[in-house]
Amino acid sequence: MSDQAFVTLATNDLYGKGALVLGTSLRNHKTTRQLVVLVSPQVSNNMRAVLGKIFDEVVLVNVLDSKDSAHLAMIKRPELGVTFTKLHCWALARYSKCIFMDADTLVLCNIDELFEREELSAAPDPGWPDCFNTGVFVYRPSIETYNELLQFSTEKGSFDGGDQGLLNSFFSNWATADINKHLPFIYNLSSVAIYSYLPAFKQYGADAKVVHFLGNTKPWNFSYNPKTRCVIGDSHDYSSLTHPEFLNMWWDTFTTSVSPLLTEHGISKEPRSSGTQELILSSNFQEEKLSEAVSQLSFTPPPPVVSSEERRKKWEQGQADYMGEDSFQNIQKKLDAYLN
Ligand code: UDP
Ligand code: GLC
Ligand code: MN
């Protein structure tokens, strides 16, 4: 199995921590495949040394950045232009097949069976299920595909400014061509799914094989008290806190296996920023607590938009107030409020 690998990416030390937890979780579940991490020059030497303890290969790559601030603004993640760096994974041509996994994913059991799938296999994106999410995907390294992707990125760009928009345009027949390339959602269970479809999470969540801490706030942005098993975080980050059992699993792995290695290599654990609020979250998942948490973590939606005749006219004439009342953020809030 030396020609098959799990591959992840870190362009800084924070995502390096995520990669270490992911790598450890793959090892804990006894993968028989190689572990590879792509790192950019911004990753410190100490972090690279620790990564080398968990991963078989630490591969230095240059950062590829879409610099597409306009599209990135739509996903409210200006920092994700650097996810174009993921494309380097296709250059690992010494491997015949690989599984790419975001550094914010955590493996809950052995998932080596994914190597039976073909390029490009991935799970649906929770926001637009006819697109695949690029947090977990099966692919075949190939210099030819790599060059095509690089060319595609300069000529066509990405509709979300990151790798996911690009890869969905490149592998454009994913939604319809071959159902075997649709990974079950349990291979890429994202936090978003828990509050957008709680009953399904209650029904199927226990079968999860990979958790993806998709979104702005990552597990390493929280703090964890190993004695009380409490996560300390911003109470508004309902997406991670509605399923604290996964967050606690991430922190258990970090505390038990990763933290000692970091200390050994002189990498400090940054303190939490002030202004956070301690939440008492049981590490043992209990359904009641989950629903309670979900109902408590609602937010106040904006006041309903009164559509005056003039505003409607303007809207119909294509003169929406994109920067103000009709901003993407306001529309999204309205939709969220409606869905809630
Ligand atoms: N990534 C990185 N540095 C960054 C941003 C992203 O190394 O500054 C890598 C990392 O592997 C990460 C992936 O790109 O998991 C995708 O970004 P992220 O997981 O933050 O996106 P999300 O899944 O939240 O949309
Ligand atoms: C998605 C994916 C992530 C990707 C980002 C930008 O949310 O989860 O892997 O990097 O979009 O395209
Ligand atoms: Mn991710």
Coordinates of C-alpha atoms and ligand atoms in Angstrom, one line a residue:
M1 CA 0.0 0.0 0.0
S2 CA 3.0 2.2 -0.3
D3 CA 1.7 3.8 -3.5
Q4 CA -1.4 5.1 -1.9
A5 CA -1.6 8.0 0.5
F6 CA -3.8 10.3 2.6
V7 CA -2.8 13.9 1.8
T8 CA -3.5 17.1 3.7
L9 CA -2.3 20.7 3.5
A10 CA -1.1 23.4 6.0
T11 CA 0.1 26.9 5.0
N12 CA 0.6 28.0 8.5
D13 CA 1.2 26.6 12.0
L14 CA -2.4 26.8 13.0
Y15 CA -3.6 24.6 10.2
G16 CA -0.4 22.5 11.1
K17 CA -2.1 21.7 14.4
G18 CA -5.2 20.6 12.5
A19 CA -3.0 18.4 10.3
L20 CA -1.4 16.8 13.3
V21 CA -4.8 15.9 14.8
L22 CA -6.0 14.5 11.5
G23 CA -2.8 12.5 11.0
T24 CA -3.0 11.2 14.5
S25 CA -6.7 10.2 14.0
L26 CA -5.7 8.3 10.8
R27 CA -2.9 6.5 12.7
N28 CA -5.2 5.7 15.7
H29 CA -7.6 4.0 13.3
K30 CA -4.7 2.0 11.8
T31 CA -4.6 3.1 8.3
T32 CA -2.4 1.0 6.1
R33 CA -1.7 3.9 3.7
Q34 CA 1.0 6.6 3.7
L35 CA 0.4 10.0 5.3
V36 CA 1.6 13.1 3.4
V37 CA 1.3 16.7 4.4
L38 CA 2.0 19.6 2.0
V39 CA 3.5 22.6 3.8
S40 CA 4.3 26.1 2.6
P41 CA 7.4 28.0 3.6
Q42 CA 5.3 29.9 6.2
V43 CA 5.1 26.8 8.3
S44 CA 7.8 27.0 11.0
N45 CA 10.7 24.6 11.1
N46 CA 9.6 23.3 14.6
M47 CA 6.1 22.6 13.2
R48 CA 7.6 20.8 10.3
A49 CA 9.6 18.7 12.6
V50 CA 6.5 17.7 14.6
L51 CA 4.6 17.0 11.4
G52 CA 7.5 14.7 10.4
K53 CA 6.7 12.6 13.5
I54 CA 3.2 11.8 12.4
F55 CA 3.4 12.0 8.6
D56 CA 5.6 9.8 6.4
E57 CA 6.3 12.7 4.1
V58 CA 6.4 16.5 4.7
V59 CA 6.4 18.1 1.3
L60 CA 7.4 21.7 0.8
V61 CA 5.2 23.5 -1.8
N62 CA 4.9 27.1 -2.8
V63 CA 1.7 29.0 -2.0
L64 CA -0.8 29.3 -4.9
D65 CA -3.3 32.2 -4.2
S66 CA -6.3 33.0 -6.3
K67 CA -6.2 36.6 -5.0
D68 CA -9.9 36.6 -6.0
S69 CA -11.2 38.9 -3.2
A70 CA -14.5 39.4 -5.0
H71 CA -15.6 35.8 -5.0
L72 CA -14.0 35.1 -1.6
A73 CA -16.2 37.9 -0.2
M74 CA -19.2 35.9 -1.1
I75 CA -18.2 33.0 1.1
K76 CA -17.0 35.5 3.7
R77 CA -13.6 33.9 3.9
P78 CA -11.1 36.3 2.4
E79 CA -8.2 34.1 3.6
L80 CA -9.1 31.1 1.4
G81 CA -7.4 32.3 -1.8
V82 CA -4.5 30.2 -0.6
T83 CA -6.5 27.0 -0.9
F84 CA -5.4 26.9 -4.6
T85 CA -2.2 25.5 -3.0
K86 CA -4.2 22.2 -2.7
L87 CA -3.8 21.8 -6.4
H88 CA -0.2 20.7 -5.7
C89 CA -1.6 17.4 -4.4
W90 CA -2.0 16.2 -8.0
A91 CA 1.8 16.5 -8.4
L92 CA 2.4 13.7 -6.0
A93 CA 2.8 11.3 -9.0
R94 CA 4.7 8.7 -7.0
Y95 CA 1.4 7.7 -5.6
S96 CA -1.2 5.9 -7.7
K97 CA -4.2 7.0 -5.7
C98 CA -4.7 9.5 -2.9
I99 CA -7.4 10.8 -0.5
F100 CA -7.1 14.5 0.1
M101 CA -8.4 15.7 3.4
D102 CA -8.7 19.2 4.8
A103 CA -6.6 19.9 7.9
D104 CA -9.9 20.7 9.7
T105 CA -11.2 17.1 9.4
L106 CA -11.1 14.4 11.9
V107 CA -11.3 10.6 11.2
L108 CA -13.6 8.6 13.6
C109 CA -12.8 5.1 12.2
N110 CA -10.7 3.4 9.5
I111 CA -11.7 4.8 6.1
D112 CA -9.2 2.9 3.9
E113 CA -12.1 1.5 1.9
L114 CA -12.2 4.9 0.2
F115 CA -9.2 3.8 -1.9
E116 CA -11.6 1.5 -3.9
R117 CA -13.2 4.7 -5.3
E118 CA -12.1 6.5 -8.5
E119 CA -11.2 10.1 -9.2
L120 CA -13.0 12.3 -8.5
S121 CA -15.1 11.0 -5.7
A122 CA -16.4 13.3 -3.0
A123 CA -19.4 14.0 -0.8
P124 CA -22.0 16.7 -1.6
D125 CA -21.5 20.2 -0.3
P126 CA -24.1 21.0 2.3
G127 CA -24.7 24.4 0.8
W128 CA -25.2 23.3 -2.8
P129 CA -25.5 19.5 -3.0
D130 CA -24.9 19.4 -6.8
C131 CA -21.4 20.6 -6.0
F132 CA -18.9 18.4 -4.1
N133 CA -17.2 19.5 -1.0
T134 CA -13.4 19.6 -1.4
G135 CA -12.7 18.8 2.3
V136 CA -12.5 15.1 1.4
F137 CA -11.9 13.7 -2.1
V138 CA -10.4 10.7 -3.8
Y139 CA -8.1 11.5 -6.7
R140 CA -5.3 10.2 -9.0
P141 CA -2.1 12.1 -8.9
S142 CA -1.0 12.9 -12.4
I143 CA 1.4 15.6 -13.8
E144 CA -0.9 15.9 -16.8
T145 CA -4.0 16.7 -14.6
Y146 CA -1.9 18.9 -12.4
N147 CA -0.8 21.1 -15.4
E148 CA -4.4 21.1 -16.7
L149 CA -5.6 22.3 -13.3
L150 CA -3.0 25.1 -13.2
Q151 CA -3.9 26.2 -16.6
F152 CA -7.6 26.1 -15.8
S153 CA -7.0 28.2 -12.7
T154 CA -5.4 31.0 -14.6
E155 CA -7.8 30.9 -17.5
K156 CA -11.1 30.3 -15.8
G157 CA -10.5 31.0 -12.1
S158 CA -12.9 29.8 -9.4
F159 CA -16.5 30.8 -8.7
D160 CA -15.9 30.8 -5.0
G161 CA -12.3 32.1 -5.1
G162 CA -11.1 28.9 -3.5
D163 CA -10.2 25.3 -4.7
Q164 CA -13.8 24.1 -4.3
G165 CA -15.2 26.4 -7.0
L166 CA -12.3 25.6 -9.3
L167 CA -12.5 21.8 -8.8
N168 CA -16.2 21.7 -9.3
S169 CA -15.9 23.5 -12.6
F170 CA -13.0 21.3 -13.7
F171 CA -14.8 18.0 -12.7
S172 CA -18.0 19.4 -14.0
N173 CA -20.0 16.2 -14.6
W174 CA -19.6 15.0 -11.0
A175 CA -23.3 15.7 -10.1
T176 CA -24.7 13.5 -12.9
A177 CA -22.1 11.1 -14.4
D178 CA -21.5 8.3 -11.9
I179 CA -23.2 7.8 -8.6
N180 CA -20.2 5.7 -7.3
K181 CA -18.3 9.0 -7.2
H182 CA -20.7 10.4 -4.7
L183 CA -19.3 9.6 -1.3
P184 CA -21.9 9.2 1.5
F185 CA -22.2 12.3 3.5
I186 CA -20.8 10.4 6.6
Y187 CA -17.4 10.7 5.0
N188 CA -17.5 14.5 5.2
L189 CA -20.0 15.4 7.9
S190 CA -19.8 19.1 8.3
S191 CA -21.0 21.2 11.3
V192 CA -23.4 23.1 9.0
A193 CA -25.5 19.9 8.6
I194 CA -26.3 19.6 12.2
Y195 CA -28.2 22.9 12.5
S196 CA -29.6 22.8 9.0
Y197 CA -31.1 19.3 9.3
L198 CA -31.1 18.2 12.9
P199 CA -33.4 15.2 12.5
A200 CA -31.1 13.7 9.9
F201 CA -28.2 14.2 12.2
K202 CA -30.0 12.5 15.0
Q203 CA -30.9 9.6 12.7
Y204 CA -27.5 9.1 11.0
G205 CA -25.0 11.2 13.0
A206 CA -23.8 8.1 14.9
D207 CA -22.6 6.5 11.6
A208 CA -20.2 9.5 10.9
K209 CA -16.8 8.4 9.7
V210 CA -15.2 11.8 9.1
V211 CA -16.1 15.1 10.7
H212 CA -15.3 18.3 8.9
F213 CA -15.1 21.5 11.0
L214 CA -16.0 23.6 8.0
G215 CA -16.4 27.3 8.5
N216 CA -14.8 30.3 10.1
T217 CA -14.2 28.9 13.6
K218 CA -11.9 25.9 13.9
P219 CA -11.3 23.6 16.8
W220 CA -8.0 25.3 17.5
N221 CA -9.8 28.6 18.1
F222 CA -11.3 27.2 21.2
S223 CA -9.7 26.2 24.4
Y224 CA -10.3 23.1 26.3
N225 CA -10.0 22.2 30.0
P226 CA -9.0 18.5 30.1
K227 CA -10.1 18.3 33.8
T228 CA -13.6 19.6 33.4
R229 CA -13.9 18.5 29.7
C230 CA -15.2 22.0 28.9
V231 CA -14.6 23.8 25.7
I232 CA -14.2 27.5 26.0
G233 CA -15.5 29.4 23.0
D234 CA -17.5 32.1 21.5
S235 CA -21.2 31.2 22.2
H236 CA -22.2 32.6 18.8
D237 CA -20.3 29.8 17.1
Y238 CA -23.3 27.6 17.1
S239 CA -22.0 25.5 14.2
S240 CA -19.3 23.7 16.2
L241 CA -21.0 24.0 19.6
T242 CA -24.2 22.3 18.6
H243 CA -22.2 19.0 18.4
P244 CA -19.6 19.5 21.2
E245 CA -18.9 15.8 21.3
F246 CA -16.9 16.1 18.0
L247 CA -15.2 19.2 19.2
N248 CA -14.3 17.3 22.4
M249 CA -13.0 14.4 20.4
W250 CA -10.7 16.7 18.4
W251 CA -9.5 18.2 21.7
D252 CA -9.0 14.8 23.3
T253 CA -6.8 13.8 20.4
F254 CA -4.9 17.1 20.6
T255 CA -4.4 17.0 24.3
T256 CA -3.4 13.3 24.5
S257 CA -1.2 13.0 21.4
V258 CA -0.3 16.3 19.8
S259 CA 0.2 18.7 22.6
P260 CA 3.1 16.7 24.2
L261 CA 4.9 16.7 20.8
L262 CA 4.5 20.4 20.4
T263 CA 5.8 21.1 23.9
E264 CA 8.8 18.8 23.2
H265 CA 9.6 21.0 20.1
G266 CA 9.1 24.3 21.9
I267 CA 5.9 25.2 20.2
S268 CA 3.7 27.1 22.6
K269 CA 0.0 26.8 22.8
E270 CA -1.4 30.3 22.3
P271 CA -3.8 31.5 25.0
R272 CA -7.3 32.2 24.0
S273 CA -8.2 35.8 23.1
S274 CA -10.2 37.6 25.8
G275 CA -13.9 38.1 25.6
T276 CA -14.8 34.5 25.3
Q277 CA -17.3 32.8 27.4
E278 CA -17.0 29.4 29.0
L279 CA -19.7 27.0 28.0
I280 CA -20.4 23.9 30.0
L281 CA -20.5 21.2 27.4
S282 CA -20.6 17.6 28.3
S283 CA -18.1 15.5 26.4
N284 CA -20.7 12.7 26.4
F285 CA -23.1 13.4 23.7
Q286 CA -26.7 13.5 24.8
E287 CA -29.5 14.1 22.5
E288 CA -31.5 16.2 24.9
K289 CA -28.5 18.5 25.4
L290 CA -28.0 18.8 21.7
S291 CA -31.5 19.9 21.0
E292 CA -31.4 22.2 24.0
A293 CA -28.2 23.8 22.7
V294 CA -29.7 24.2 19.2
S295 CA -32.7 26.0 20.5
Q296 CA -30.6 28.2 22.8
L297 CA -28.2 29.2 20.1
S298 CA -30.6 31.0 17.9
F299 CA -29.8 34.6 16.9
T300 CA -32.0 37.6 16.5
P301 CA -32.8 38.0 12.8
P302 CA -32.8 41.5 11.3
P303 CA -36.1 43.3 11.2
P304 CA -38.2 42.3 8.2
V305 CA -37.4 44.2 5.1
V306 CA -40.3 46.5 4.0
S307 CA -40.3 46.5 0.2
S308 CA -41.4 49.9 -0.9
E309 CA -42.6 50.4 -4.4
E310 CA -39.5 52.3 -5.2
R311 CA -37.1 49.7 -3.8
R312 CA -38.8 46.9 -5.7
K313 CA -38.6 49.0 -8.9
K314 CA -34.9 49.5 -8.3
W315 CA -34.4 45.8 -7.6
E316 CA -36.3 44.9 -10.8
Q317 CA -34.1 47.3 -12.7
G318 CA -31.1 45.5 -11.5
Q319 CA -30.2 48.4 -9.1
A320 CA -30.2 46.5 -5.9
D321 CA -28.5 48.1 -2.9
Y322 CA -25.8 45.5 -2.8
M323 CA -23.7 47.3 -0.2
G324 CA -26.6 48.2 2.1
E325 CA -30.1 46.8 2.6
D326 CA -29.7 44.2 -0.2
S327 CA -26.3 43.1 0.8
F328 CA -25.5 39.4 0.4
Q329 CA -25.2 39.2 4.2
N330 CA -28.7 40.6 4.8
I331 CA -30.2 38.3 2.2
Q332 CA -28.4 35.4 3.8
K333 CA -29.6 36.4 7.3
K334 CA -33.2 36.7 6.0
L335 CA -32.9 33.2 4.4
D336 CA -31.4 31.8 7.6
A337 CA -34.2 33.4 9.7
Y338 CA -36.8 32.0 7.3
L339 CA -35.3 28.5 7.4
N340 CA -35.0 28.6 11.2
Ligands
UDP1 N1 -5.7 26.0 4.4 C1 -4.4 26.3 4.8 N2 -4.2 27.6 5.2 C2 -5.1 28.6 5.2 C3 -6.4 28.2 4.7 C4 -6.7 26.9 4.4 O1 -3.5 25.5 4.9 O2 -4.8 29.7 5.5 C5 -5.9 24.6 3.9 C6 -6.2 23.6 5.1 O3 -5.9 22.3 4.7 C7 -7.7 23.8 5.2 C8 -8.1 23.8 3.7 O4 -7.0 24.6 3.1 O5 -8.4 22.7 5.9 C9 -9.4 24.5 3.4 O6 -9.7 25.6 4.2 P1 -10.7 25.5 5.4 O7 -10.8 24.2 5.9 O8 -10.5 26.6 6.3 O9 -12.1 25.8 4.6 P2 -13.6 25.4 5.0 O10 -13.6 23.9 5.0 O11 -13.8 26.0 6.4 O12 -14.4 26.0 3.9
GLC2 C1 -15.2 24.7 1.0 C2 -14.3 23.5 1.4 C3 -12.9 23.9 1.5 C4 -12.5 24.8 0.4 C5 -13.3 26.1 0.4 C6 -12.8 27.1 -0.7 O1 -15.9 25.2 2.0 O2 -14.8 22.9 2.6 O3 -12.2 22.7 1.5 O4 -11.1 25.1 0.5 O5 -14.6 25.7 0.2 O6 -13.1 26.7 -2.0
MN3 MN -12.2 22.5 5.7

